Amino acid sequence: MKRVFLLAICMLSMLAVSAQMRPTMMFEVGIGMSGWTGDKPNDAGALFNPRVGIAADVPLNEWFSFQPGLSWVSKGAKINDLQVNQNYFQVPLMAAFHMRATDNFDLVFTAGPYIACGVNGKTEYEKDGVTTSWKTFKDVDAAEWEGLRRFDAGIGIGAALDFPHWVVGVDADFGLCKLYENGPRNFDLFFSAGFKF
């Protein structure tokens, strides 16, 4: 009889937890800085860029969830008189750890891989008041520019405050793919806000 009673309590507890653990969707906007890391070019400066996207939060249990998404992310760098803008469709696949801080919000820490495809971008070169521009990802014969690789992948990490209807946080992406042969890799840091629906 005790076993049946304990089993019934466990079943009711699981039903209560699963009722609270419904997947949610979120619309996100962010602003941050991007740059290049690596040996070349070592004098690359940062650019301020936007990000917009949607993400899902799929609970696995009380503490962990899976957060896939799709974002439009602007990246790039400034090197002397050259400014390189790179726009990507990016798919993050994050594992999230939720830690209850108060009754009003959770602390959420995320980490996981991302893949991205460069869709467009413009590179500008300014010299003596004259600006020349060309497409970032297309092979062109300009200033020995061969175009950047479209494919990118890397690791993302982040931390956020998760409220009942919105989320604010900061996250960073560390690219693992070189932008061209023996070249640098992408890096970005974004502050973002999201509305859950």
Coordinates of C-alpha atoms in Angstrom, one line a residue:
M1 CA 0.0 0.0 0.0
K2 CA 2.9 2.4 0.8
R3 CA 4.5 1.7 -2.5
V4 CA 1.2 2.5 -4.4
F5 CA 0.9 5.7 -2.4
L6 CA 4.5 6.7 -3.1
L7 CA 4.1 5.9 -6.8
A8 CA 0.9 8.1 -6.9
I9 CA 2.7 11.0 -5.3
C10 CA 5.6 10.6 -7.8
M11 CA 3.2 10.6 -10.7
L12 CA 1.3 13.7 -9.5
S13 CA 4.7 15.5 -9.0
M14 CA 5.8 14.6 -12.5
L15 CA 2.4 15.9 -13.9
A16 CA 2.8 19.1 -12.0
V17 CA 6.3 19.7 -13.2
S18 CA 5.4 18.8 -16.9
A19 CA 2.5 21.2 -16.8
Q20 CA 4.9 24.0 -15.9
M21 CA 7.5 23.0 -18.5
R22 CA 5.9 24.0 -21.8
P23 CA 8.1 25.2 -24.7
T24 CA 8.2 28.9 -25.2
M25 CA 9.1 31.1 -28.2
M26 CA 11.0 34.3 -28.0
F27 CA 11.7 37.3 -30.3
E28 CA 15.1 38.9 -29.6
V29 CA 16.9 42.1 -30.6
G30 CA 20.4 43.0 -29.7
I31 CA 23.2 45.5 -30.2
G32 CA 26.9 44.8 -29.7
M33 CA 30.4 44.8 -31.1
S34 CA 32.1 42.4 -33.4
G35 CA 35.7 41.9 -34.5
W36 CA 38.2 39.5 -35.7
T37 CA 40.6 37.3 -33.6
G38 CA 43.7 35.5 -34.6
D39 CA 47.2 36.2 -35.9
K40 CA 46.0 38.1 -39.0
P41 CA 45.2 40.8 -39.2
N42 CA 46.4 41.8 -35.8
D43 CA 45.3 45.5 -36.1
A44 CA 41.6 44.8 -36.7
G45 CA 39.2 47.1 -34.8
A46 CA 35.7 46.4 -33.6
L47 CA 32.4 47.5 -35.2
F48 CA 29.0 48.1 -33.6
N49 CA 26.4 45.8 -35.1
P50 CA 22.8 44.7 -34.6
R51 CA 21.2 41.2 -34.3
V52 CA 17.6 40.1 -34.5
G53 CA 16.1 36.6 -34.3
I54 CA 13.8 34.1 -32.8
A55 CA 14.5 31.3 -30.4
A56 CA 12.7 28.5 -28.6
D57 CA 13.2 27.3 -25.0
V58 CA 12.4 23.6 -24.7
P59 CA 12.5 22.4 -21.1
L60 CA 14.2 19.1 -20.5
N61 CA 13.7 19.1 -16.7
E62 CA 13.5 21.7 -13.9
W63 CA 17.1 22.9 -14.4
F64 CA 18.0 22.3 -18.1
S65 CA 16.5 23.3 -21.4
F66 CA 17.4 23.2 -25.1
Q67 CA 17.4 26.6 -26.9
P68 CA 17.6 26.4 -30.8
G69 CA 17.1 29.6 -32.8
L70 CA 17.5 31.5 -36.0
S71 CA 19.1 34.9 -36.1
W72 CA 20.2 37.5 -38.6
V73 CA 23.6 38.7 -37.3
S74 CA 25.8 41.5 -38.5
K75 CA 29.5 41.0 -37.9
G76 CA 32.8 42.5 -39.3
A77 CA 35.8 44.5 -38.5
K78 CA 37.7 47.7 -39.3
I79 CA 41.3 47.6 -40.5
N80 CA 42.9 51.0 -41.1
D81 CA 41.0 52.4 -44.1
L82 CA 39.1 49.2 -44.7
Q83 CA 35.7 48.4 -43.2
V84 CA 34.3 44.9 -43.6
N85 CA 30.6 44.2 -43.0
Q86 CA 29.4 40.6 -42.9
N87 CA 25.8 39.6 -42.5
Y88 CA 24.9 36.0 -41.6
F89 CA 21.9 33.7 -41.0
Q90 CA 23.0 32.0 -37.8
V91 CA 21.6 28.9 -36.0
P92 CA 22.6 28.6 -32.4
L93 CA 22.0 25.3 -30.6
M94 CA 22.3 26.1 -26.9
A95 CA 22.1 24.1 -23.8
A96 CA 20.7 26.3 -20.9
F97 CA 21.0 25.9 -17.2
H98 CA 18.2 27.6 -15.2
M99 CA 18.9 28.7 -11.6
R100 CA 16.0 30.2 -9.6
A101 CA 17.1 33.5 -8.2
T102 CA 13.7 34.9 -6.9
D103 CA 10.1 34.3 -7.5
N104 CA 10.2 36.8 -10.4
F105 CA 13.2 35.6 -12.5
D106 CA 15.7 32.9 -13.1
L107 CA 19.4 33.2 -13.9
V108 CA 20.1 31.4 -17.1
F109 CA 23.5 30.3 -18.4
T110 CA 23.9 29.0 -21.9
A111 CA 26.6 27.4 -24.0
G112 CA 26.7 25.5 -27.2
P113 CA 27.7 25.5 -30.9
Y114 CA 26.4 27.6 -33.7
I115 CA 26.5 27.4 -37.5
A116 CA 26.2 30.4 -39.8
C117 CA 26.0 31.2 -43.5
G118 CA 27.1 34.5 -44.9
V119 CA 24.3 36.0 -47.0
N120 CA 25.5 39.5 -47.9
G121 CA 27.8 42.3 -46.8
K122 CA 29.7 45.3 -48.1
T123 CA 33.4 46.1 -47.8
E124 CA 34.4 49.8 -48.1
Y125 CA 37.9 51.2 -48.6
E126 CA 38.4 54.9 -48.1
K127 CA 41.5 56.7 -49.4
D128 CA 42.0 60.4 -49.8
G129 CA 38.3 61.1 -49.4
V130 CA 37.4 58.6 -52.1
T131 CA 35.4 55.5 -51.0
T132 CA 35.3 52.3 -53.0
S133 CA 33.0 49.4 -52.1
W134 CA 32.4 45.8 -53.1
K135 CA 30.6 42.7 -51.9
T136 CA 32.2 41.0 -49.0
F137 CA 31.5 37.4 -49.8
K138 CA 32.0 37.5 -53.6
D139 CA 35.3 37.0 -55.4
V140 CA 36.3 40.3 -56.9
D141 CA 39.5 41.8 -58.3
A142 CA 39.8 44.8 -55.9
A143 CA 42.8 45.5 -53.7
E144 CA 43.8 41.8 -53.8
W145 CA 40.4 40.9 -52.2
E146 CA 39.3 37.4 -52.9
G147 CA 36.2 37.4 -50.7
L148 CA 35.5 35.8 -47.4
R149 CA 34.2 32.3 -46.8
R150 CA 30.5 32.1 -46.3
F151 CA 30.4 29.2 -43.9
D152 CA 31.1 29.9 -40.2
A153 CA 30.8 27.9 -37.0
G154 CA 31.8 28.3 -33.5
I155 CA 30.9 28.3 -29.8
G156 CA 28.5 30.6 -28.0
I157 CA 28.2 31.4 -24.3
G158 CA 25.8 33.6 -22.5
A159 CA 24.1 34.7 -19.3
A160 CA 20.6 36.2 -18.9
L161 CA 17.8 37.2 -16.5
D162 CA 14.7 35.3 -17.4
F163 CA 11.4 37.0 -16.4
P164 CA 7.9 35.6 -17.0
H165 CA 7.4 37.5 -20.3
W166 CA 10.8 38.8 -21.3
V167 CA 14.6 38.1 -21.1
V168 CA 17.6 40.4 -21.0
G169 CA 21.2 39.1 -21.3
V170 CA 24.6 39.2 -22.8
D171 CA 26.3 36.6 -24.9
A172 CA 29.4 36.1 -27.0
D173 CA 30.3 34.0 -30.0
F174 CA 33.8 32.7 -30.7
G175 CA 34.3 31.6 -34.3
L176 CA 36.3 28.5 -35.1
C177 CA 36.4 28.8 -38.9
K178 CA 39.0 31.0 -40.6
L179 CA 37.5 33.7 -42.8
Y180 CA 40.0 33.0 -45.5
E181 CA 43.1 30.8 -45.7
N182 CA 45.5 31.5 -42.8
G183 CA 43.1 34.4 -41.8
P184 CA 41.3 35.5 -38.7
R185 CA 38.1 34.3 -37.1
N186 CA 34.9 36.0 -36.1
F187 CA 34.2 37.2 -32.6
D188 CA 31.2 39.1 -31.3
L189 CA 29.6 40.3 -28.0
F190 CA 25.9 41.3 -27.8
F191 CA 23.6 42.8 -25.3
S192 CA 20.0 41.6 -26.1
A193 CA 16.4 41.7 -25.0
G194 CA 13.7 39.3 -25.9
F195 CA 9.9 39.1 -25.6
K196 CA 8.4 35.6 -24.9
F197 CA 5.2 34.5 -26.5

